[in-house]
PDB file of C-alpha atoms in Angstrom:
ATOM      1  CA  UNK M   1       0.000   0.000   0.000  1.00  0.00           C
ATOM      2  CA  UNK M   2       1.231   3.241  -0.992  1.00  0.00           C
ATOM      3  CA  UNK M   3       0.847   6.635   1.604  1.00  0.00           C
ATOM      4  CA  UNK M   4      -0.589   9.654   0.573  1.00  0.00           C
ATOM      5  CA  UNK M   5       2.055  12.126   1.253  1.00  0.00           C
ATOM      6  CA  UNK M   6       0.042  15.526   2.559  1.00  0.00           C
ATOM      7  CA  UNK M   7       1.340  18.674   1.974  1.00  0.00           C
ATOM      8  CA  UNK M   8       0.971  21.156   4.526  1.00  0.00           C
ATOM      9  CA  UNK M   9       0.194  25.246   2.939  1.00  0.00           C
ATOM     10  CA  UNK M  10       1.816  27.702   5.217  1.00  0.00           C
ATOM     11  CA  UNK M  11      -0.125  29.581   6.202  1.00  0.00           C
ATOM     12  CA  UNK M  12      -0.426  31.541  10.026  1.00  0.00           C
ATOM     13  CA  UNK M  13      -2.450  30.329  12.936  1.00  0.00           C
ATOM     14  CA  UNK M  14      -3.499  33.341  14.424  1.00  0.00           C
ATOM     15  CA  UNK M  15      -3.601  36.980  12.911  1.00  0.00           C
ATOM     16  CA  UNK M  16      -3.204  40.246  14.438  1.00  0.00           C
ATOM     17  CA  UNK M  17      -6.907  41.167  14.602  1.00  0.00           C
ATOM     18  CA  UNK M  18      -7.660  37.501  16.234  1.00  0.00           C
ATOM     19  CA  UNK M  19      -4.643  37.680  18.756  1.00  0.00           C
ATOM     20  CA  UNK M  20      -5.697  41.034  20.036  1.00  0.00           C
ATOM     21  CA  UNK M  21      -9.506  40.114  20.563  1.00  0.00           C
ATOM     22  CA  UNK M  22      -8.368  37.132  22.434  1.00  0.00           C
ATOM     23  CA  UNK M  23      -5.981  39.737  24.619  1.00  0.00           C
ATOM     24  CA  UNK M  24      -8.614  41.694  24.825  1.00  0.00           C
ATOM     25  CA  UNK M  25     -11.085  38.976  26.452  1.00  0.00           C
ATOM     26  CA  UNK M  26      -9.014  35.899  28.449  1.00  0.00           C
ATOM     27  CA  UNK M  27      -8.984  35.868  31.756  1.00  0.00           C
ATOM     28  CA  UNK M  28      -6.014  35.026  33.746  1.00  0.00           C
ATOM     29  CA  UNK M  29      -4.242  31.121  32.888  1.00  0.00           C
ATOM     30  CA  UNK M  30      -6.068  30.791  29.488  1.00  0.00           C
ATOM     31  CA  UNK M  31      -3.717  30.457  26.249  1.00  0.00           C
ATOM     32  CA  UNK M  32      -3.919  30.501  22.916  1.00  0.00           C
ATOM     33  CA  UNK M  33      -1.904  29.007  19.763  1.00  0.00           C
ATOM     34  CA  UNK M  34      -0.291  31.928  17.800  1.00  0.00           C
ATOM     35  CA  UNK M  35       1.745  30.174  15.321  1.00  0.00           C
ATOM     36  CA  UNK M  36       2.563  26.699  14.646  1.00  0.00           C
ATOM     37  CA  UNK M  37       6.289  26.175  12.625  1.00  0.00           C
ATOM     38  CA  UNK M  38       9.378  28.123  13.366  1.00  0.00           C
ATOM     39  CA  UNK M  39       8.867  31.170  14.317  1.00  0.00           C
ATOM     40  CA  UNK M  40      12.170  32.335  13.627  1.00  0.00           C
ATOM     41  CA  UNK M  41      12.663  31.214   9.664  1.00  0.00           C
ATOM     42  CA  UNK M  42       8.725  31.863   9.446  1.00  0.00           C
ATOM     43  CA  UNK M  43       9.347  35.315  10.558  1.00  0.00           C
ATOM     44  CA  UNK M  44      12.441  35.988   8.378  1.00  0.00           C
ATOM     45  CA  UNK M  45      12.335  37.851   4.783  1.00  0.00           C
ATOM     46  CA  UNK M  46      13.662  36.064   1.901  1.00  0.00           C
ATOM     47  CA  UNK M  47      13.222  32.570   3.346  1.00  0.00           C
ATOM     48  CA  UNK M  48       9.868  32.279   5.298  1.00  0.00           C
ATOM     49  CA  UNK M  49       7.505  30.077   3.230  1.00  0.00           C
ATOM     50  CA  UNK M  50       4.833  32.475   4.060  1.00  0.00           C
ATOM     51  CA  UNK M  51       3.673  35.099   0.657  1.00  0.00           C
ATOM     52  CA  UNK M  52       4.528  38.773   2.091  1.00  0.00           C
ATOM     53  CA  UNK M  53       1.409  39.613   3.830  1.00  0.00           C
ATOM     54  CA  UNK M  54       1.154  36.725   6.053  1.00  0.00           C
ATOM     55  CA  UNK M  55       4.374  37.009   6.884  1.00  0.00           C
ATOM     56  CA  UNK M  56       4.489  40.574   7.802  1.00  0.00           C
ATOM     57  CA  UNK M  57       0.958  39.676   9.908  1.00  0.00           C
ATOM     58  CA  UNK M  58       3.287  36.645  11.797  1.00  0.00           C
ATOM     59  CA  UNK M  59       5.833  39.111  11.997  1.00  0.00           C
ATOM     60  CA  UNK M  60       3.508  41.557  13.796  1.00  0.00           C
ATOM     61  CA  UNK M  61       1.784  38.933  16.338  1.00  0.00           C
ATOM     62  CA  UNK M  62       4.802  37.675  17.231  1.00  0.00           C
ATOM     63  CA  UNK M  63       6.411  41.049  17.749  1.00  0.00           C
ATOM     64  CA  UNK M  64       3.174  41.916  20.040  1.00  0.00           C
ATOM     65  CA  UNK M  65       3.352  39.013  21.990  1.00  0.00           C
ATOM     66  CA  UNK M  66       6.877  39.195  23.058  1.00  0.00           C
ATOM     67  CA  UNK M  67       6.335  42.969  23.898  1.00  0.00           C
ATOM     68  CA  UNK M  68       3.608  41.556  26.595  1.00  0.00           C
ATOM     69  CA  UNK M  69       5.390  39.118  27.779  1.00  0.00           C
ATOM     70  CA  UNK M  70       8.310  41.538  28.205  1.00  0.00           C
ATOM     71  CA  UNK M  71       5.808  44.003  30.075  1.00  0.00           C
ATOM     72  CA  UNK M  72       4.327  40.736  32.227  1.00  0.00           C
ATOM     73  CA  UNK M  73       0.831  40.526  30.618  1.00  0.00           C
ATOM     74  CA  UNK M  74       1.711  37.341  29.056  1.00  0.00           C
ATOM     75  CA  UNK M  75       3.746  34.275  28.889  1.00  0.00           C
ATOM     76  CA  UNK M  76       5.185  32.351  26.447  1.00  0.00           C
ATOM     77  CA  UNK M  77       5.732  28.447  25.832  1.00  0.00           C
ATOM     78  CA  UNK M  78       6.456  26.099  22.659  1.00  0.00           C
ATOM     79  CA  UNK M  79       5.657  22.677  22.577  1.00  0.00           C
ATOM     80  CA  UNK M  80       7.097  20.473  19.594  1.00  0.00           C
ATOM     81  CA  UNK M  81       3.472  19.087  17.827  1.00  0.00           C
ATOM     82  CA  UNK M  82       5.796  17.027  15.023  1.00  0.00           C
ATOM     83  CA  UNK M  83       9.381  16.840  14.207  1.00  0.00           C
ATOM     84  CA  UNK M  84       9.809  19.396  12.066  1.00  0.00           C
ATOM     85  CA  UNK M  85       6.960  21.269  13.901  1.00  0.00           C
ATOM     86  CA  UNK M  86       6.662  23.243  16.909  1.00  0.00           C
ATOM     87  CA  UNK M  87       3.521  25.184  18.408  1.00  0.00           C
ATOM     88  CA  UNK M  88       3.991  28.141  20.408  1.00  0.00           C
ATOM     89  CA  UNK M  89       1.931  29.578  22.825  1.00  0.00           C
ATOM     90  CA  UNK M  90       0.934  33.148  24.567  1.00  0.00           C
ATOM     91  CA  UNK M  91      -0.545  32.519  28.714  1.00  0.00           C
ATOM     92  CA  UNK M  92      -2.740  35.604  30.036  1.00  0.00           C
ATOM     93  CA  UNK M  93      -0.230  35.820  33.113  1.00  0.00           C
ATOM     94  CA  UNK M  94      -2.057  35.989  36.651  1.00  0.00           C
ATOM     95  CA  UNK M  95      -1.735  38.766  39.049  1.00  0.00           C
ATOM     96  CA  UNK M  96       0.446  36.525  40.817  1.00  0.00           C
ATOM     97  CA  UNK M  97       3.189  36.434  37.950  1.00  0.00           C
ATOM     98  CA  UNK M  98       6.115  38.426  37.539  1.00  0.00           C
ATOM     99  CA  UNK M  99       8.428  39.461  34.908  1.00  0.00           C
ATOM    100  CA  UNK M 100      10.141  36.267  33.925  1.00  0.00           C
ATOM    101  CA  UNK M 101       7.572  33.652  34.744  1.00  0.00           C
ATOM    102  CA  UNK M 102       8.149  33.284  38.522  1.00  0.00           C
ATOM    103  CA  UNK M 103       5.771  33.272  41.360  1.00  0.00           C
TER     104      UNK M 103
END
């Protein structure tokens, strides 16, 4: 039996619009998926697989979300989801939290 072989379309998990409504509304402890890939080639001019737009959009998220976490609104985590894959992830920080994810 022969596999299908799926090709995955990059494309970004979370745009600007969507990642500031959900800033706008969690409550402490929720998070939310803002990019699934690596961020740092996915981000990059000349070799992200993303057309312009989205990549600029990623570019702008991921900008935004390290600002927060930076100013202690958020945290950040990845999680590898495949190999070549890795999902990262913005936490509405608690009250309790402080700059650099301690308690």
């Amino acid at each position: 039996m022969i596999a299908a072989v799926e090709t995955a379309i990059a494309t970004p998990v979370l745009d600007e619009r969507g990642f500031l409504a959900w800033i706008d509304r969690a409550a402490p402890g929720e998070r939310i998926t803002y990019h699934e890939g690596h961020l740092g080639c996915d981000r990059a001019p000349r070799i992200s697989p993303f057309a312009e737009p989205a990549r600029c959009q990623l570019d702008r998220v991921a900008g935004l979300a390290m600002t927060l976490a930076d100013n202690g609104h958020l945290l950040l985590a990845q999680g590898r989801v495949a190999e070549d894959r890795v999902a990262y992830f913005a936490i509405m920080a608690t009250r309790r939290t402080v700059k650099g994810g301690r308690q």
